[in-house]
One Martini backbone bead per residue (centre of mass of N, CA, C, O) as a GRO file, in nm:
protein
  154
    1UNK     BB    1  10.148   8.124  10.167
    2UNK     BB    2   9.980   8.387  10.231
    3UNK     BB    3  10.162   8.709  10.194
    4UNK     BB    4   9.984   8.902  10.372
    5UNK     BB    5   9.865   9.276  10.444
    6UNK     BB    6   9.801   9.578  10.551
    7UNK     BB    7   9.788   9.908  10.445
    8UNK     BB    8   9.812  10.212  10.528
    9UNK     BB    9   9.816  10.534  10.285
   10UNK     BB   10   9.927  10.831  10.319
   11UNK     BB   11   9.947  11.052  10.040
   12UNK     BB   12  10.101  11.313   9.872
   13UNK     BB   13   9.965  11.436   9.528
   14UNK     BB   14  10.192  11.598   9.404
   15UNK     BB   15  10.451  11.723   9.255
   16UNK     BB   16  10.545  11.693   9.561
   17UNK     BB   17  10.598  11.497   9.790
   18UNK     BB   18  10.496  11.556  10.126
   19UNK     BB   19  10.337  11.288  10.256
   20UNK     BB   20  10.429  10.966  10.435
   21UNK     BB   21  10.217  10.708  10.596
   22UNK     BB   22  10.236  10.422  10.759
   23UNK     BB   23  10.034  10.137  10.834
   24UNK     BB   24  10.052   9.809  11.016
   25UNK     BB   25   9.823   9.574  11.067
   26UNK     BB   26   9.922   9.288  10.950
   27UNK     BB   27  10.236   9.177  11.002
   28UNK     BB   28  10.548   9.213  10.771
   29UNK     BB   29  10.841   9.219  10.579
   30UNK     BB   30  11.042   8.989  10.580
   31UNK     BB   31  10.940   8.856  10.280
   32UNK     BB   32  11.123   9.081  10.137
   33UNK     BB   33  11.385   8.998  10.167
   34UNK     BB   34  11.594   8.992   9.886
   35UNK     BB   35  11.444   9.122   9.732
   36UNK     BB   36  11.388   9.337   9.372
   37UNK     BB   37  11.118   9.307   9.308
   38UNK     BB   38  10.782   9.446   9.226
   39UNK     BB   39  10.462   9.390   9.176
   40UNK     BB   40  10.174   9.583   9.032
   41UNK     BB   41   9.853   9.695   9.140
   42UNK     BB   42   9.570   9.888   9.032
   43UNK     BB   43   9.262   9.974   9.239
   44UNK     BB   44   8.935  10.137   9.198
   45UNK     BB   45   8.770  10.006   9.411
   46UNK     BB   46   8.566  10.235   9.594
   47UNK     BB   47   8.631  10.477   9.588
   48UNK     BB   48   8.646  10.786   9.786
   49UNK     BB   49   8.548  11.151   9.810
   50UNK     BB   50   8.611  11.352   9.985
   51UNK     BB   51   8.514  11.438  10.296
   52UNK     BB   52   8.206  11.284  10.223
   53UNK     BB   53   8.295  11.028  10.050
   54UNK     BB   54   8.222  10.998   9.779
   55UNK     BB   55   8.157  10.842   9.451
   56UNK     BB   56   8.337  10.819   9.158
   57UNK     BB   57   8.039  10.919   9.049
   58UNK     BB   58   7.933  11.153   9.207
   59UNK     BB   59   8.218  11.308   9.176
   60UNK     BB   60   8.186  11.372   8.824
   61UNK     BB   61   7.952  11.475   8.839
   62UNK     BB   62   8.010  11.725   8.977
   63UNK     BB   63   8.236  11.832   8.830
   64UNK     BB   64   8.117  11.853   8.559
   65UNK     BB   65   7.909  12.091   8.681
   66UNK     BB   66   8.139  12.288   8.719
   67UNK     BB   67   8.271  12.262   8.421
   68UNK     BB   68   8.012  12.330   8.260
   69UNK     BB   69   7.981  12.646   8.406
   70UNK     BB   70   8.291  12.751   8.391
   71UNK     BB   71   8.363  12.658   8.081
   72UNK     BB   72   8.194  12.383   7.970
   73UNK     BB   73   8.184  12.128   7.776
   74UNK     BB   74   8.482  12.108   7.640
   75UNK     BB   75   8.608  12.072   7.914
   76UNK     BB   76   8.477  11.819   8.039
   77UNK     BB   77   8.622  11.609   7.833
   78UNK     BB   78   8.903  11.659   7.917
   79UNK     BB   79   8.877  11.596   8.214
   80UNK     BB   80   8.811  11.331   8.183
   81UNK     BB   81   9.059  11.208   8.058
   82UNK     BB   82   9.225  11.319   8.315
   83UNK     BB   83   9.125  11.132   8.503
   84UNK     BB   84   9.197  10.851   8.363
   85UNK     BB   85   9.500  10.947   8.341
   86UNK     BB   86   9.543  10.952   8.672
   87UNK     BB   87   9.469  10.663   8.751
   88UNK     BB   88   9.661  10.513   8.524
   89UNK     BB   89   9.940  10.706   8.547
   90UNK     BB   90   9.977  10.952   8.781
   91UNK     BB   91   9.951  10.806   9.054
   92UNK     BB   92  10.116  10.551   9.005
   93UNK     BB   93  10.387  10.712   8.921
   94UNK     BB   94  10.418  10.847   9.213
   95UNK     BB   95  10.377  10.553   9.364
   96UNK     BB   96  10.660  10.483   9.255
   97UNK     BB   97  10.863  10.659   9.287
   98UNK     BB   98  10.875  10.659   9.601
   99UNK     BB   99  10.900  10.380   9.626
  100UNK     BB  100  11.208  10.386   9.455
  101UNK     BB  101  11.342  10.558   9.641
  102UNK     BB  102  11.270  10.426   9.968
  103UNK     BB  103  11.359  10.134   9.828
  104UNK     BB  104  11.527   9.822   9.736
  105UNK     BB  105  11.258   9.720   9.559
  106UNK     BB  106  11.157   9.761   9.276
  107UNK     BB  107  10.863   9.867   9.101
  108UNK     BB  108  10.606   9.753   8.867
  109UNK     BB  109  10.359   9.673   8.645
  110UNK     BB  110  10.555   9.517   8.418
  111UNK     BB  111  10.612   9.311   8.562
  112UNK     BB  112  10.565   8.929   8.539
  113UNK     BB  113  10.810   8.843   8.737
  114UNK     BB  114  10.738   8.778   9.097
  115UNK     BB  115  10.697   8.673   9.390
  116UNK     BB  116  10.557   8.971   9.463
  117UNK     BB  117  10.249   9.139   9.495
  118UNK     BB  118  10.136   9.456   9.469
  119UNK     BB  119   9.821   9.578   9.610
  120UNK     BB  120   9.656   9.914   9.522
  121UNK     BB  121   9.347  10.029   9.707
  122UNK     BB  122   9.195  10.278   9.723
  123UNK     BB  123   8.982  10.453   9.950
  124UNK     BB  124   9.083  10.769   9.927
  125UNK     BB  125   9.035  11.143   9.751
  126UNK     BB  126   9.221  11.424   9.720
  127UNK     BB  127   9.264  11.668   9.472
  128UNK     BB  128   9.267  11.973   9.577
  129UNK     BB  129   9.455  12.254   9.495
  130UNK     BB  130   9.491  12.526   9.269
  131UNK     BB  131   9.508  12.928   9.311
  132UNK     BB  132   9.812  13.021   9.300
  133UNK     BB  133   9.899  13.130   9.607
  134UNK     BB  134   9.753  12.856   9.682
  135UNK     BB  135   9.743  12.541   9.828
  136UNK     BB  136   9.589  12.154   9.799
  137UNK     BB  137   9.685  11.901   9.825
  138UNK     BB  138   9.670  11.587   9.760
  139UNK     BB  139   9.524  11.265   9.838
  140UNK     BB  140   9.584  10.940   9.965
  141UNK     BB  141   9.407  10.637  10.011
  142UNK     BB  142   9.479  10.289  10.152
  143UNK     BB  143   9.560   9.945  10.029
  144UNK     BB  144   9.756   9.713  10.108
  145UNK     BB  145   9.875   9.381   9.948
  146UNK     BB  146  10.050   9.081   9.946
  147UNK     BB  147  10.122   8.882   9.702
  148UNK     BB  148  10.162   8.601   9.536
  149UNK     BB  149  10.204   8.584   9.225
  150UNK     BB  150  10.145   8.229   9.183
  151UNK     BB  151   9.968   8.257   9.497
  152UNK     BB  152   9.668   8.491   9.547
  153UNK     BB  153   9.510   8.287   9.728
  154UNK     BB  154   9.670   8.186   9.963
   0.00000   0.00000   0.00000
């Protein structure tokens, strides 16, 4: 049986996490009762940007026209880079610091065998701002899903 539900999840990804919010759509979290580990997935499918809602590629475009305006090519390339790696390592590793830090439940990427798989999909980013003297964290809202990691469409 898919031990599956929606969660969405609210969370603030600056240096410090700041605030996290979930909200169960439908199911319980009983099926985790005794687990020890947990495999992540994460999908940044359909994700989209700022208040606007704009799509990945919207996002990007928008950002390279601001730093190629401000800064130039060379720091586009640079930038283009940071966020590819922010999309595959730093959301994760805040995302699962986290959940490592609140749940007795350990969560990794690298589990190969786990009883159950959290797939982590993004669907709403706001990257934030740092001012010097003010800042407005990033948020990332989310769809978690539980599957049974040997039989994930069931």
């Amino acid at each position: 049986m898919k031990k599956s539900f929606l969660l969405l999840l609210l969370f603030a990804l600056s240096t410090n996490l700041i605030a996290q919010r979930v909200k169960v759509i439908s199911g319980d979290y009983n099926f985790l009762k005794g687990e020890k580990f947990l495999k992540v997935i994460f999908k940044f499918n359909g994700v989209t940007f700022e208040k606007k809602k704009i799509s990945e590629g919207e996002f990007i475009a928008k950002r390279v026209a601001e730093i190629e305006e401000n800064k130039g090519k060379d720091e586009v390339e640079k930038w283009k880079e940071d966020w590819e790696y922010s999309k595959t390592k730093t959301f994760q590793d805040k995302f699962l610091a986290s959940w490592n830090k609140n749940t007795d439940i350990e969560a990794s990427v690298n589990f190969k065998t786990t009883k159950y798989t959290l797939i982590v999909e993004p669907t709403w980013i706001s990257q934030g701002f740092f001012g010097g003297i003010g800042s407005i964290p990033a948020e990332m809202s989310s769809k978690m899903t539980f599957v049974e990691t040997e039989n994930p469409n069931n």
